[in-house]
PDB file of C-alpha atoms and ligand atoms in Angstrom:
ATOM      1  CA  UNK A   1       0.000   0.000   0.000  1.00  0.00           C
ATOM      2  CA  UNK A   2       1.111   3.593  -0.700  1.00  0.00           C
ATOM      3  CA  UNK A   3       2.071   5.890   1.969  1.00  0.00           C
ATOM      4  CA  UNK A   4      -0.046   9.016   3.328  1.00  0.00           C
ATOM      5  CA  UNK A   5       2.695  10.571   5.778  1.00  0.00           C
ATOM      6  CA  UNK A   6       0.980  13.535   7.863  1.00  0.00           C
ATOM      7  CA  UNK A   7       3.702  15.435   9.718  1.00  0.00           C
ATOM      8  CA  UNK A   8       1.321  17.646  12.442  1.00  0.00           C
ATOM      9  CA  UNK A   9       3.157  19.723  14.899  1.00  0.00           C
ATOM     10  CA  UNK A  10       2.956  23.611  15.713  1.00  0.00           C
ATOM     11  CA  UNK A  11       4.713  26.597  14.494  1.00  0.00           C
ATOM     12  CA  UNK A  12       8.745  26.231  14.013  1.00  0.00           C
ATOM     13  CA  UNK A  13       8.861  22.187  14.877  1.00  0.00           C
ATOM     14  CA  UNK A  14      10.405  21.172  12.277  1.00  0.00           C
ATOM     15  CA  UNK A  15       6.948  19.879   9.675  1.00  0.00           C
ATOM     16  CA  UNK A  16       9.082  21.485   6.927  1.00  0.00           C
ATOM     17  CA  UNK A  17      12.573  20.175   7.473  1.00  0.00           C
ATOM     18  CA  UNK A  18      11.648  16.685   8.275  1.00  0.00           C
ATOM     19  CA  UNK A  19       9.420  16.844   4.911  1.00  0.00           C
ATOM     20  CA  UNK A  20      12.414  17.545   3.127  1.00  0.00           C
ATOM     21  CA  UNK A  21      14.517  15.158   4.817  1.00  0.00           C
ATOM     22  CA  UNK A  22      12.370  12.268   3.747  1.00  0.00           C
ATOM     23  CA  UNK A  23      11.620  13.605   0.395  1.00  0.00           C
ATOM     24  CA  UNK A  24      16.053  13.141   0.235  1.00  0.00           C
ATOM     25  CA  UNK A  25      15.855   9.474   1.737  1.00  0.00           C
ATOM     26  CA  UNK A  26      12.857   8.156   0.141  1.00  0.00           C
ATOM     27  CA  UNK A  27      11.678  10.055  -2.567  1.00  0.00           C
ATOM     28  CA  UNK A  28       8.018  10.933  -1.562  1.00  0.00           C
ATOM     29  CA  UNK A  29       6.582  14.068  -3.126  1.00  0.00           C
ATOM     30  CA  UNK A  30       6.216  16.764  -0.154  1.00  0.00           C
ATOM     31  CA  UNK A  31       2.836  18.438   0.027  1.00  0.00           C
ATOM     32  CA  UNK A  32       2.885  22.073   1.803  1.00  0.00           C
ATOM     33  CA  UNK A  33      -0.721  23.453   2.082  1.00  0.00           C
ATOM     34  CA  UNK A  34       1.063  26.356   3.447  1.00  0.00           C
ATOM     35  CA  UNK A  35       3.421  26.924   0.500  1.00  0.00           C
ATOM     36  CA  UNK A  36       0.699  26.420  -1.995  1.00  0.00           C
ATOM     37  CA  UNK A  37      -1.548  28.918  -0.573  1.00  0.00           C
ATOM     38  CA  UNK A  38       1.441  31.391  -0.181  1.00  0.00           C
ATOM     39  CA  UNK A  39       1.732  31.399  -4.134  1.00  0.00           C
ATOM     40  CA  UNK A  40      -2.132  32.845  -4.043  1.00  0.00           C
ATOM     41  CA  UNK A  41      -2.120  36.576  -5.782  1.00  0.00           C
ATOM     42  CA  UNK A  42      -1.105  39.265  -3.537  1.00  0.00           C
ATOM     43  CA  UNK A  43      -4.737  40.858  -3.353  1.00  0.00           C
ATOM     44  CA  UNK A  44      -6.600  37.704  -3.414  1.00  0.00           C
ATOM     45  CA  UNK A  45      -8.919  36.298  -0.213  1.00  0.00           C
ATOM     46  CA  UNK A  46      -6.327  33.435   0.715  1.00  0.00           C
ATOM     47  CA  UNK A  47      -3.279  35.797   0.964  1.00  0.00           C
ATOM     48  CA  UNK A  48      -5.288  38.296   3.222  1.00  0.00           C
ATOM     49  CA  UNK A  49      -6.538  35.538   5.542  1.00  0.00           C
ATOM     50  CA  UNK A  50      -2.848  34.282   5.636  1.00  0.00           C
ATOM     51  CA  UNK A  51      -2.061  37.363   6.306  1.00  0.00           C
ATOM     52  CA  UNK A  52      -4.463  37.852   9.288  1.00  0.00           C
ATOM     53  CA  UNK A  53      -2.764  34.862  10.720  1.00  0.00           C
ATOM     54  CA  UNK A  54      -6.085  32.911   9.929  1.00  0.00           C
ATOM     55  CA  UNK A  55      -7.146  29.531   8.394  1.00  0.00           C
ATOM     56  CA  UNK A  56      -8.367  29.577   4.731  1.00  0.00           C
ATOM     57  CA  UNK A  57     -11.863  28.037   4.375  1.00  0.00           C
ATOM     58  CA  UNK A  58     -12.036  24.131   3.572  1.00  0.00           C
ATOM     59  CA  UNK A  59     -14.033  24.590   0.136  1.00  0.00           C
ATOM     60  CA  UNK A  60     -10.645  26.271  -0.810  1.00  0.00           C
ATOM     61  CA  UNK A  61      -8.561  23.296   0.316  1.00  0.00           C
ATOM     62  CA  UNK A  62     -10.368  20.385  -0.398  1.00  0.00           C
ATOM     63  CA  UNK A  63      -9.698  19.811  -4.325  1.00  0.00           C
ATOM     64  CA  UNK A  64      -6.291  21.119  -4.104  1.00  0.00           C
ATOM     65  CA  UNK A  65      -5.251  18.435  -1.508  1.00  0.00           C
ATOM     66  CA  UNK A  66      -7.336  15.708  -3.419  1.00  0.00           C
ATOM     67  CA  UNK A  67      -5.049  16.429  -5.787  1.00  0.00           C
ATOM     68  CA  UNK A  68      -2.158  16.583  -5.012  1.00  0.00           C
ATOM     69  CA  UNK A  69      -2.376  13.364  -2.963  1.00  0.00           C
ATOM     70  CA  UNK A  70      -2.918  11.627  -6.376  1.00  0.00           C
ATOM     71  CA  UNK A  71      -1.664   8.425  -6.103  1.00  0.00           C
ATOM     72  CA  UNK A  72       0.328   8.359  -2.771  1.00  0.00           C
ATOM     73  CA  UNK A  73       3.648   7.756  -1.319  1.00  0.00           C
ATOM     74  CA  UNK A  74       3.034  11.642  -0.031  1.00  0.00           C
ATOM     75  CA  UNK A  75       3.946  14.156   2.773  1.00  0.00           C
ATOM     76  CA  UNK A  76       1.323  16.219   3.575  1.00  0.00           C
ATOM     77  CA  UNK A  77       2.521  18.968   5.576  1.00  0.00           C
ATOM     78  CA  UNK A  78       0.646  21.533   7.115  1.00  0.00           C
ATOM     79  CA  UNK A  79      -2.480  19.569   6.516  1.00  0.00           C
ATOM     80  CA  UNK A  80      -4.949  18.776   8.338  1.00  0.00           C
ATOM     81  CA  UNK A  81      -5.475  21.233  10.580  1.00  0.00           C
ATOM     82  CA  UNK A  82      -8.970  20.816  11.699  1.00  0.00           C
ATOM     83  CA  UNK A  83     -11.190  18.422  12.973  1.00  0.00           C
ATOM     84  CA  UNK A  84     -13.491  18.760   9.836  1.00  0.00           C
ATOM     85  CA  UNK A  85     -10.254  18.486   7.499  1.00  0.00           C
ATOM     86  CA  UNK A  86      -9.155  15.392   9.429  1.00  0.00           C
ATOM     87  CA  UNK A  87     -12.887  13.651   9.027  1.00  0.00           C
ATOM     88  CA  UNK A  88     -12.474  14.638   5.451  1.00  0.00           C
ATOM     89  CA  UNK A  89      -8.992  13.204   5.158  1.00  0.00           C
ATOM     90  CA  UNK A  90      -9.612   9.729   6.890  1.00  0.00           C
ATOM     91  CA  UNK A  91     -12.932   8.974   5.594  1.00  0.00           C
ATOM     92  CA  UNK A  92     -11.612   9.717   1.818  1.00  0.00           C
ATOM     93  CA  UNK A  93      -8.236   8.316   1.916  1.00  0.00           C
ATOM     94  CA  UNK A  94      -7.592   6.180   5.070  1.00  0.00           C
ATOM     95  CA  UNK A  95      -9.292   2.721   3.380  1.00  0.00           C
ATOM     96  CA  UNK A  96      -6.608   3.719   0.101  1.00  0.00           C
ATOM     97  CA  UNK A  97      -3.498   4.430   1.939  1.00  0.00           C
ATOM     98  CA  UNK A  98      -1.148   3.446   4.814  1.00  0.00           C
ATOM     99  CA  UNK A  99      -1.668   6.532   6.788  1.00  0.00           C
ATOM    100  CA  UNK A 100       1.041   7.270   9.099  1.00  0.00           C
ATOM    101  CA  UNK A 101       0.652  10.836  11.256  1.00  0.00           C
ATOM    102  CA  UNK A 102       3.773  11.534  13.031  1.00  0.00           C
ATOM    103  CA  UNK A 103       2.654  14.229  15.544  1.00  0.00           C
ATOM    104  CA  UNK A 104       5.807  16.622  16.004  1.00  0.00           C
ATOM    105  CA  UNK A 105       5.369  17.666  19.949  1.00  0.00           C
ATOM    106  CA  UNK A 106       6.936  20.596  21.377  1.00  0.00           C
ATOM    107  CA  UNK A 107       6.399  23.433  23.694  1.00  0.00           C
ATOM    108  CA  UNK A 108       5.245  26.976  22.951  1.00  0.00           C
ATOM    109  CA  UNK A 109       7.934  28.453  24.359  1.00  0.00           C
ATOM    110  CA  UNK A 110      10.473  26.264  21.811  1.00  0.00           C
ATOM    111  CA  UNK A 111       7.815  27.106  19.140  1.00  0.00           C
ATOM    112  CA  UNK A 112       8.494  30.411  19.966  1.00  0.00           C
ATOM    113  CA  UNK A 113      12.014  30.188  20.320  1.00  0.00           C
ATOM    114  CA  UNK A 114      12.328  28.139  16.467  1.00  0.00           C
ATOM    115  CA  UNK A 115      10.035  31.252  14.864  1.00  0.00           C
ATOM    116  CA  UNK A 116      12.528  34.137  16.258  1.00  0.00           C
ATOM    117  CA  UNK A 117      15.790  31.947  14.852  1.00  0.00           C
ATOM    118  CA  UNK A 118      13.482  31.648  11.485  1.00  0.00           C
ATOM    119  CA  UNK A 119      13.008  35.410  11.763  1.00  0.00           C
ATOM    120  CA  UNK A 120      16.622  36.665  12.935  1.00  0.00           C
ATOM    121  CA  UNK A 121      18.038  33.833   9.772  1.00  0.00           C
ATOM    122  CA  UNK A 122      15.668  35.190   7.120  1.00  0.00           C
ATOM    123  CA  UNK A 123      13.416  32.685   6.766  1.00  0.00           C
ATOM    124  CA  UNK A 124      11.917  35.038   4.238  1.00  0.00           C
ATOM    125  CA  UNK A 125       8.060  34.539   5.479  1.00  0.00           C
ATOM    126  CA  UNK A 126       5.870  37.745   5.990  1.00  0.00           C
ATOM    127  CA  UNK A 127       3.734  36.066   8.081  1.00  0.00           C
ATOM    128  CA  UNK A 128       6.133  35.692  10.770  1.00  0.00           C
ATOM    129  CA  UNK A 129       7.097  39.063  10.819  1.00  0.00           C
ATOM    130  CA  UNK A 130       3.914  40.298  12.299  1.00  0.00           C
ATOM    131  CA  UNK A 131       3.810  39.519  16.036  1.00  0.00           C
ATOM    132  CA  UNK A 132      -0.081  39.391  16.233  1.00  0.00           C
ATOM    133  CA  UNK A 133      -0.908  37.196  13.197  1.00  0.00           C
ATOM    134  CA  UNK A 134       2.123  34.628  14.576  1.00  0.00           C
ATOM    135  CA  UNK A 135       0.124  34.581  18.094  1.00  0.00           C
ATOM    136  CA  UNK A 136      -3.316  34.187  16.360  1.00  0.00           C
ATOM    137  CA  UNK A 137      -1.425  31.213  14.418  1.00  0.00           C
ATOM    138  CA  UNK A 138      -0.041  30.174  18.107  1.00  0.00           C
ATOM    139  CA  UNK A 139      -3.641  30.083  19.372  1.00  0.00           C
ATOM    140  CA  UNK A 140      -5.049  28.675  16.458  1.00  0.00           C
ATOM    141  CA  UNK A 141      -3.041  25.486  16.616  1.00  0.00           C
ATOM    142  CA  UNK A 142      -3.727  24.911  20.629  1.00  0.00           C
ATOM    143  CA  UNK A 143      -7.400  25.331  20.536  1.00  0.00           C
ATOM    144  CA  UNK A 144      -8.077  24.408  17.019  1.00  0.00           C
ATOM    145  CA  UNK A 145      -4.993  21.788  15.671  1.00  0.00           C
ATOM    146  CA  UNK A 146      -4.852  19.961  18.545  1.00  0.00           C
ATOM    147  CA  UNK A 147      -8.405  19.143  19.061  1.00  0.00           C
ATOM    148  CA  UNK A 148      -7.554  17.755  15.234  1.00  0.00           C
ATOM    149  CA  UNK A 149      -4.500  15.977  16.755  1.00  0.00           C
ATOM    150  CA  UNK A 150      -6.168  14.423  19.732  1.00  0.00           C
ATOM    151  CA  UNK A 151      -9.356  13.279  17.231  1.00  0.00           C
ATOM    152  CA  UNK A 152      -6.678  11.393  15.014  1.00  0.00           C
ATOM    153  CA  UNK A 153      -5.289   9.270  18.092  1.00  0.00           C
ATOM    154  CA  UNK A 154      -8.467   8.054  17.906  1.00  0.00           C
ATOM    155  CA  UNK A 155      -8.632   6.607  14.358  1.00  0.00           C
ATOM    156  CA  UNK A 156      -8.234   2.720  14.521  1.00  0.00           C
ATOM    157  CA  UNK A 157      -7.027   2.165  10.538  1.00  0.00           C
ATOM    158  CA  UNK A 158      -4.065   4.342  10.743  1.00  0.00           C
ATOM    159  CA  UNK A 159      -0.707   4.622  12.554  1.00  0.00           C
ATOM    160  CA  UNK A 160      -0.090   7.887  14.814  1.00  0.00           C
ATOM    161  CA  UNK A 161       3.180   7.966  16.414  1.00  0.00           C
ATOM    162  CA  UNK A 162       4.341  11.255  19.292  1.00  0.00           C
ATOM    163  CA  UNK A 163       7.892  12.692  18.407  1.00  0.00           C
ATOM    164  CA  UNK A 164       9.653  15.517  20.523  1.00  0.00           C
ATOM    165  CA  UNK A 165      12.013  17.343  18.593  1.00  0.00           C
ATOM    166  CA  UNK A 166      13.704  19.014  21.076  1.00  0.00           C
ATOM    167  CA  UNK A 167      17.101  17.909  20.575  1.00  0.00           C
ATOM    168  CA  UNK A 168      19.069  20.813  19.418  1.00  0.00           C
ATOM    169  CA  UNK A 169      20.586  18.158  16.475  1.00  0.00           C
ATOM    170  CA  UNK A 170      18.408  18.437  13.902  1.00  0.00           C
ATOM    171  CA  UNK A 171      19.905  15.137  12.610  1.00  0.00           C
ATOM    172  CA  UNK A 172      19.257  13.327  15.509  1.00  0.00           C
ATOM    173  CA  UNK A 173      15.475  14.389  15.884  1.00  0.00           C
ATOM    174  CA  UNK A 174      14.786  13.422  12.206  1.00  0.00           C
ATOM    175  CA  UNK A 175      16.316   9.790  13.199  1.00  0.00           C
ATOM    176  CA  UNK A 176      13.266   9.787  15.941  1.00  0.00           C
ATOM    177  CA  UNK A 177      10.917  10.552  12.737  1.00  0.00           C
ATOM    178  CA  UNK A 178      12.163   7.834  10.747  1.00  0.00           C
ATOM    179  CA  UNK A 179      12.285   5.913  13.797  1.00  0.00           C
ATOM    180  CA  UNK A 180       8.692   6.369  14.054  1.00  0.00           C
ATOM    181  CA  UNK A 181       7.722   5.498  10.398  1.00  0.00           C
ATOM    182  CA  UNK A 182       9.082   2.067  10.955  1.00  0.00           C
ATOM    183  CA  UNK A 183       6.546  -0.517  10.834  1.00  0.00           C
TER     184      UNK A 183
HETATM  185  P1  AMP B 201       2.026  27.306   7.090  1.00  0.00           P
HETATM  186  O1  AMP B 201       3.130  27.632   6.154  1.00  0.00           O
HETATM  187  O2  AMP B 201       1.758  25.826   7.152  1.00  0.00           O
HETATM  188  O3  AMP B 201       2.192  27.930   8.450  1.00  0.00           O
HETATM  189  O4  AMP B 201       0.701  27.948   6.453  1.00  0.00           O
HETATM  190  C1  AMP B 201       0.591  29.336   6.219  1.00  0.00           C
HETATM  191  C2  AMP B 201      -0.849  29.765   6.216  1.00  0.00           C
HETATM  192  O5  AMP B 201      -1.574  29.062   5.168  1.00  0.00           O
HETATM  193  C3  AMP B 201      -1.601  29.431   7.501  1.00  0.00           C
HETATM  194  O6  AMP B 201      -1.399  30.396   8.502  1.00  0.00           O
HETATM  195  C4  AMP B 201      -3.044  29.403   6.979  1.00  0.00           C
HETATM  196  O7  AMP B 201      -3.555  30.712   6.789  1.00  0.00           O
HETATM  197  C5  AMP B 201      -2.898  28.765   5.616  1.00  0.00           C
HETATM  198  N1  AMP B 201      -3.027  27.279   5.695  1.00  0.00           N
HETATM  199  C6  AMP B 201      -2.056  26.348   5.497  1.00  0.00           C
HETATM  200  N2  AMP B 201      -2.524  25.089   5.660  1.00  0.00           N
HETATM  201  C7  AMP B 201      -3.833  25.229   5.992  1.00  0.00           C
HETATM  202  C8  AMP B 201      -4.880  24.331   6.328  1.00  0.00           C
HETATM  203  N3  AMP B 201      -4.676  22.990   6.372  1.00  0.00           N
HETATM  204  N4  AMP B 201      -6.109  24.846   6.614  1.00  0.00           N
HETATM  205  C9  AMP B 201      -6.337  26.169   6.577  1.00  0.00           C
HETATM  206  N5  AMP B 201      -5.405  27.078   6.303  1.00  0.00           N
HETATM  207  C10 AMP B 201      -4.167  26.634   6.005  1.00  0.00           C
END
């Protein structure tokens, strides 16, 4: 069976690195909601909610997800986020794929610690410059995400594993990741 790999974790733990360091050692295709909906037109309604530090509405997310999932052996990154896009996720794609969701756990003060460094090293992302929209995005995952996460423990037909990438080695928190992917 194809792989669904769905990398959950907070602000500045590491969703986008790991991604990238599987991609390297086993070829998946990475999938960054947050990426693709950066790329919207400057003026459009997904680049002000981003802006805002809000989530984009599910109607907007649904099909482009659907699609880029295709036919597996993907990292989806930065999605889900809700409890509604996690429903939607398992119920369409659970029974197809062997869905793994490694849950990246880490503190808020690290979180916040990992967005400064991304800041003060040029990251290059205007929606961490803006100290309100990066504590609406704080507050969004706590009281939105990890109802999401907590839902997905739940799920019988799937693997969810708990990684704390706290070591200051990135190296040796992405062997904990692969670590976890093992069957
Ligand atoms: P990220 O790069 O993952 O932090 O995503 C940047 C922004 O894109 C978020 O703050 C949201 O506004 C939007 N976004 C990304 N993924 C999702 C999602 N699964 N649901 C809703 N909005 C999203």
């Amino acid at each position: 069976m194809k792989k669904l790999i769905v990398m959950m974790g907070g602000q500045g733990v590491g969703k986008g690195t790991f991604s990238n360091m599987l991609v390297d050692k086993y070829g998946y295709r990475h999938v960054e909601t947050g990426a693709m909906l950066r790329s919207a037109p400057a003026d459009s309604e997904i680049a002000k909610t981003i802006a805002r530090g809000e989530l984009v509405s599910d109607d907007m997310l649904f099909g482009l997800v659907a699609d880029s999932i295709g036919d597996g052996d993907v990292i989806l990154d930065g999605f889900p986020r809700t409890i509604s896009q996690a429903k939607w996720l398992i119920e369409n794609f659970a029974d197809k794929f062997d869905v793994r969701v490694i849950y990246l756990e880490i503190s808020q003060e690290l979180m916040i610690e990992r967005i400064n460094k991304r800041i003060r090293e040029g990251g290059g992302r205007q929606d961490d410059a803006d100290t309100a929209a990066v504590q609406r995005r704080l507050k969004t995952f706590w009281d939105i995400t990890v109802p999401a996460i907590d839902w997905l423990r739940t799920v019988s037909n799937i693997k969810f594993s708990v990684v704390h990438p706290t070591d200051s080695d990135v190296n040796r928190n992405f062997a904990m990741v692969v670590d976890a992917l093992q069957d």
